[in-house]
Tab-separated table of C-alpha atoms in Angstrom:
chain	number	residue	atom	x	y	z
A	80	MET	CA	-10.441	-36.296	-12.883
A	81	ASN	CA	-7.167	-36.717	-11.803
A	82	ALA	CA	-7.106	-38.249	-8.903
A	83	VAL	CA	-3.492	-37.137	-7.559
A	84	PRO	CA	-3.553	-33.732	-4.692
A	85	GLU	CA	-1.473	-30.788	-6.110
A	86	TYR	CA	-0.401	-28.578	-3.292
A	87	ARG	CA	-2.154	-24.687	-4.286
A	88	ALA	CA	-2.171	-21.419	-2.915
A	89	LEU	CA	-6.483	-20.417	-2.516
A	90	LEU	CA	-8.176	-17.384	-1.795
A	91	ALA	CA	-12.082	-16.552	-1.439
A	92	VAL	CA	-13.333	-12.774	-1.547
A	93	ASP	CA	-17.107	-11.978	-0.624
A	94	VAL	CA	-18.854	-8.465	-0.812
A	95	GLU	CA	-20.194	-7.891	2.346
A	96	GLY	CA	-24.028	-7.217	2.436
A	97	SER	CA	-24.565	-7.755	-1.626
A	98	SER	CA	-28.110	-9.005	-1.057
A	99	GLY	CA	-30.768	-6.147	-1.258
A	100	ARG	CA	-28.741	-3.815	-4.050
A	101	GLY	CA	-30.900	-4.939	-7.056
A	102	ASN	CA	-29.007	-6.887	-10.361
A	103	PRO	CA	-27.642	-3.289	-12.299
A	104	ALA	CA	-25.468	-2.800	-8.759
A	105	LEU	CA	-24.719	-6.294	-8.517
A	106	MET	CA	-23.987	-6.543	-12.046
A	107	THR	CA	-21.306	-3.074	-11.777
A	108	ILE	CA	-20.415	-4.728	-8.706
A	109	ARG	CA	-19.081	-7.955	-9.721
A	110	ARG	CA	-17.480	-5.958	-13.268
A	111	THR	CA	-15.289	-3.606	-10.866
A	112	LEU	CA	-14.509	-6.825	-8.398
A	113	ALA	CA	-13.422	-9.016	-11.198
A	114	GLN	CA	-11.318	-5.832	-12.524
A	115	ALA	CA	-10.093	-5.115	-9.331
A	116	LEU	CA	-8.632	-8.802	-7.894
A	117	ALA	CA	-7.264	-9.716	-11.763
A	118	GLU	CA	-5.497	-6.464	-11.791
A	119	SER	CA	-4.068	-7.285	-8.224
A	120	VAL	CA	-2.958	-10.678	-8.809
A	121	GLU	CA	-1.155	-10.061	-11.614
A	122	ARG	CA	0.759	-7.047	-9.524
A	123	SER	CA	1.618	-9.912	-7.056
A	124	GLY	CA	3.723	-11.954	-9.883
A	125	ILE	CA	0.717	-14.483	-10.886
A	126	VAL	CA	-0.505	-15.044	-14.256
A	127	TRP	CA	-4.932	-14.524	-13.773
A	128	GLU	CA	-5.328	-16.878	-17.023
A	129	ARG	CA	-3.450	-19.500	-14.775
A	130	CYS	CA	-5.090	-19.228	-12.302
A	131	LEU	CA	-8.675	-21.399	-11.420
A	132	ARG	CA	-11.033	-19.301	-11.132
A	133	GLU	CA	-14.449	-20.065	-9.238
A	134	ASP	CA	-17.724	-17.620	-9.354
A	135	LEU	CA	-19.660	-17.333	-6.121
A	136	GLY	CA	-22.670	-14.639	-7.326
A	137	ASP	CA	-21.306	-12.305	-4.810
A	138	GLY	CA	-17.751	-13.206	-4.607
A	139	ILE	CA	-14.782	-14.774	-6.188
A	140	ARG	CA	-12.734	-18.325	-5.427
A	141	LEU	CA	-8.801	-18.591	-6.833
A	142	ILE	CA	-7.130	-21.430	-6.336
A	143	ALA	CA	-3.528	-20.230	-7.758
A	144	PRO	CA	-1.346	-21.985	-10.536
A	145	GLU	CA	0.827	-25.164	-9.340
A	146	GLY	CA	3.986	-23.489	-8.444
A	147	ALA	CA	2.465	-20.032	-7.511
A	148	GLY	CA	3.639	-18.840	-3.459
A	149	ARG	CA	0.879	-18.041	-0.904
A	150	ALA	CA	2.624	-15.222	0.240
A	151	ALA	CA	1.444	-13.651	-3.074
A	152	PHE	CA	-2.040	-13.995	-1.993
A	153	ILE	CA	-0.790	-11.595	1.018
A	154	HIS	CA	1.686	-9.167	0.003
A	155	PRO	CA	1.367	-7.458	-2.365
A	156	LEU	CA	-1.930	-8.684	-3.513
A	157	ILE	CA	-4.054	-7.664	-0.543
A	158	VAL	CA	-2.260	-3.845	-0.172
A	159	GLU	CA	-3.074	-3.871	-4.269
A	160	LEU	CA	-6.777	-4.930	-4.169
A	161	GLY	CA	-7.561	-2.475	-0.721
A	162	ALA	CA	-5.965	0.588	-2.986
A	163	ARG	CA	-8.362	-0.287	-5.938
A	164	LEU	CA	-11.047	-0.687	-3.841
A	165	ARG	CA	-10.917	2.743	-2.145
A	166	ALA	CA	-10.667	3.844	-5.591
A	167	HIS	CA	-13.730	2.421	-6.422
A	168	ASN	CA	-15.393	3.196	-3.354
A	169	ARG	CA	-14.631	7.005	-3.718
A	170	TYR	CA	-16.640	7.669	-6.219
A	171	ALA	CA	-19.586	4.698	-5.437
A	172	GLY	CA	-22.925	5.096	-4.739
A	173	SER	CA	-24.601	3.054	-1.521
A	174	LEU	CA	-25.553	0.898	-4.143
A	175	THR	CA	-22.256	0.313	-5.978
A	176	ARG	CA	-19.344	0.636	-2.819
A	177	ILE	CA	-17.262	-2.692	-2.287
A	178	ARG	CA	-16.303	-3.909	1.129
A	179	LEU	CA	-14.763	-7.840	1.028
A	180	ARG	CA	-14.206	-10.182	3.422
A	181	VAL	CA	-10.894	-11.998	2.239
A	182	ALA	CA	-9.599	-15.920	3.145
A	183	VAL	CA	-6.574	-17.109	1.774
A	184	HIS	CA	-5.601	-21.084	3.016
A	185	ALA	CA	-3.484	-23.224	1.326
A	186	GLY	CA	-3.953	-26.889	0.884
A	187	ASP	CA	-4.110	-30.043	-1.291
A	188	VAL	CA	-6.624	-29.601	-4.171
A	189	ILE	CA	-7.340	-32.920	-6.695
A	190	VAL	CA	-7.359	-31.090	-10.076
A	191	GLY	CA	-9.079	-32.801	-13.147
A	192	PRO	CA	-7.667	-32.663	-16.820
A	193	ASP	CA	-10.675	-29.889	-17.781
A	194	GLY	CA	-10.181	-28.123	-14.651
A	195	ALA	CA	-12.560	-29.470	-12.574
A	196	HIS	CA	-11.645	-29.246	-8.962
A	197	ALA	CA	-12.184	-30.755	-5.491
A	198	GLY	CA	-10.570	-30.975	-2.008
A	199	ALA	CA	-11.437	-30.571	1.985
A	200	SER	CA	-9.045	-27.580	1.773
A	201	LEU	CA	-11.616	-26.241	-0.180
A	202	ALA	CA	-14.359	-26.641	1.716
A	203	VAL	CA	-11.889	-24.730	4.929
A	204	LEU	CA	-11.757	-22.039	2.640
A	205	ALA	CA	-15.348	-21.823	1.937
A	206	ARG	CA	-15.956	-22.269	5.594
A	207	MET	CA	-12.929	-18.849	6.337
A	208	LEU	CA	-14.720	-16.882	3.992
A	209	ASP	CA	-18.138	-17.134	6.260
A	210	ALA	CA	-15.994	-16.795	9.834
A	211	ARG	CA	-18.296	-14.508	12.229
A	212	ALA	CA	-14.721	-13.336	13.025
A	213	SER	CA	-14.203	-11.671	9.945
A	214	ARG	CA	-18.341	-10.430	9.454
A	215	GLU	CA	-17.710	-8.712	12.896
A	216	ALA	CA	-14.123	-7.050	12.380
A	217	LEU	CA	-15.808	-5.724	8.654
A	218	LYS	CA	-19.110	-3.946	10.584
A	219	ARG	CA	-16.789	-2.159	13.289
A	220	GLU	CA	-14.625	-0.994	10.871
A	221	PRO	CA	-14.719	2.481	9.653
A	222	GLU	CA	-16.316	2.706	5.818
A	223	SER	CA	-13.826	3.944	4.495
A	224	THR	CA	-11.969	0.286	4.936
A	225	PRO	CA	-12.113	-2.286	2.124
A	226	LEU	CA	-11.787	-5.671	3.019
A	227	VAL	CA	-10.306	-7.352	6.210
A	228	LEU	CA	-8.118	-10.885	5.524
A	229	LEU	CA	-8.467	-14.149	7.546
A	230	ILE	CA	-5.557	-16.525	7.091
A	231	SER	CA	-5.270	-19.905	8.069
A	232	ASP	CA	-3.162	-21.340	10.686
A	233	HIS	CA	-0.851	-23.340	8.173
A	234	VAL	CA	-0.902	-20.226	5.967
A	235	TYR	CA	0.039	-17.809	9.306
A	236	GLU	CA	3.126	-20.600	10.541
A	237	GLU	CA	4.277	-21.187	7.158
A	238	THR	CA	4.414	-17.931	6.071
A	239	VAL	CA	3.189	-15.091	7.840
A	240	ARG	CA	5.238	-15.692	11.136
A	241	HIS	CA	8.876	-15.513	9.390
A	242	GLY	CA	8.395	-11.728	8.733
A	243	TYR	CA	8.742	-11.935	5.239
A	244	PRO	CA	8.803	-8.315	3.340
A	245	GLY	CA	5.178	-6.490	3.494
A	246	MET	CA	4.232	-8.799	6.424
A	247	ASP	CA	4.062	-7.643	10.181
A	248	PRO	CA	2.887	-10.931	11.838
A	249	GLY	CA	2.254	-8.262	14.925
A	250	GLU	CA	-0.656	-6.943	12.625
A	251	PHE	CA	-2.827	-9.991	12.427
A	252	GLU	CA	-4.716	-10.769	15.877
A	253	SER	CA	-6.083	-15.180	16.287
A	254	VAL	CA	-8.940	-15.456	16.229
A	255	GLU	CA	-11.628	-18.764	16.477
A	256	ILE	CA	-12.907	-20.121	13.705
A	257	ALA	CA	-15.950	-22.352	13.969
A	258	GLU	CA	-18.584	-22.716	11.010
A	259	LYS	CA	-20.612	-25.618	10.749
A	260	GLU	CA	-18.560	-28.619	11.638
A	261	TYR	CA	-14.715	-27.315	10.880
A	262	THR	CA	-13.400	-25.660	14.503
A	263	ALA	CA	-9.956	-24.157	13.904
A	264	ARG	CA	-7.785	-20.927	14.609
A	265	GLY	CA	-7.279	-18.254	12.023
A	266	TRP	CA	-5.635	-15.240	12.429
A	267	LEU	CA	-7.286	-11.678	11.474
A	268	HIS	CA	-5.580	-8.975	9.500
A	269	VAL	CA	-7.371	-5.228	9.179
A	270	PRO	CA	-4.813	-3.498	6.935
A	271	GLY	CA	-4.102	0.698	8.365
A	272	ARG	CA	-5.872	-0.176	12.009
A	273	ARG	CA	-3.063	-0.543	13.837
A	274	ALA	CA	-1.906	3.216	12.133
A	275	ARG	CA	-5.547	4.800	12.679
A	276	GLN	CA	-5.241	3.647	16.734
A	277	ALA	CA	-2.288	4.901	16.828
A	278	ALA	CA	-3.420	8.577	15.277
A	279	ASP	CA	-5.732	8.269	17.242
A	280	SER	CA	-3.815	7.803	20.448
A	281	ALA	CA	-1.241	10.541	19.890
A	282	GLY	CA	-4.299	12.935	19.373
A	283	THR	CA	-5.570	11.466	22.077
A	284	ALA	CA	-2.258	12.580	24.477
A	285	ALA	CA	-1.868	16.105	22.457
A	286	ALA	CA	-5.552	17.350	22.564
A	287	PRO	CA	-5.259	20.402	25.528
A	288	ASP	CA	-6.855	20.671	28.034
A	289	SER	CA	-10.511	22.445	27.308
A	290	ARG	CA	-11.322	23.260	31.135
A	291	PRO	CA	-10.754	27.137	31.481
A	292	ASN	CA	-7.249	27.971	33.198
A	293	THR	CA	-9.014	29.970	36.764
A	294	VAL	CA	-7.498	29.957	39.712
A	295	PRO	CA	-9.812	29.382	42.552
A	296	ASN	CA	-10.491	32.342	44.820
A	297	THR	CA	-10.016	31.458	48.170
A	298	ALA	CA	-10.916	34.522	50.733
A	299	PRO	CA	-14.127	34.488	52.627
A	300	ASP	CA	-17.067	36.554	51.080
A	301	THR	CA	-16.934	38.525	54.210
A	302	ALA	CA	-13.240	39.148	54.432
A	303	VAL	CA	-12.321	42.398	55.939
A	304	MET	CA	-8.759	43.884	55.216
A	305	ILE	CA	-7.992	47.426	57.212
A	306	VAL	CA	-4.256	48.886	56.228
A	307	GLU	CA	-3.290	51.154	58.053
A	308	ALA	CA	-0.579	53.686	57.588
A	309	HIS	CA	2.155	55.579	59.365
A	310	ASP	CA	-0.144	58.833	58.905
A	311	ARG	CA	-3.338	57.402	60.655
A	312	ALA	CA	-5.079	56.166	57.497
A	313	HIS	CA	-7.120	53.256	57.152
A	314	ALA	CA	-8.257	51.341	54.164
A	315	HIS	CA	-11.437	49.157	55.308
A	316	GLY	CA	-12.214	46.663	52.661
A	317	VAL	CA	-15.330	44.262	52.776
A	318	GLY	CA	-15.883	41.469	50.437
A	319	SER	CA	-13.271	41.401	47.178
A	320	GLY	CA	-15.616	44.604	45.760
A	321	THR	CA	-15.281	47.375	47.703
A	322	MET	CA	-12.794	49.201	49.571
A	323	ASN	CA	-13.690	52.329	51.857
A	324	VAL	CA	-10.862	54.225	52.199
A	325	HIS	CA	-10.619	57.158	55.370
A	326	TYR	CA	-8.170	60.020	57.360
A	327	HIS	CA	-7.661	61.112	59.974
A	328	GLY	CA	-6.380	64.212	60.177
A	329	ASP	CA	-4.886	66.369	63.304
A	330	GLU	CA	-7.685	67.730	65.386
């Protein structure tokens, strides 16, 4: 194996809750995921066939070709992948629905002439993929959310923080990654969450008051109203519902 490390962009995906669905459903999920990811990678300007790929059973790990930028694994890839998963999930049953945790990192990888690869960066990527922050975030989101993205602090600082096209640093939340022996800061992104929160806030602010618009009756129950006219007629009212009118004529 070539002992010279190469700096590569790294991506891994894992299907939420894939166990227990049965082999036919799992095979459908694997085919759909592979196709969606391949198309998304190609649309991001990276040649799929040049990526080093590893089957994770219910997920896939990618090592980008040498020279491929980190940014492409975030934008437009995440947008492209999310769109394809939503299209699939719209007609999929519960057994074949796909929701993903996605992890993106970059670092040195040792790649042999036969394509074999190793390196500490791959171990970091694996810990990120299993991070509790990603698992809990995806569980909190509605079923319509197809994926959540967790990137390393290195990728955030070198790529996302600069606000390149398609990347808004404000949509990434700082989280702790603490898996096995690995502890570090990561950055979590849930596509569409900020827009949903804004829509919910606007809807709450615009909602009309459902309480009846009534004016309280402040008159006492035994109120007495006496009106005397110039012709010696007077009206005598008790409460708010009865009024008696009397006329005193000349004797």
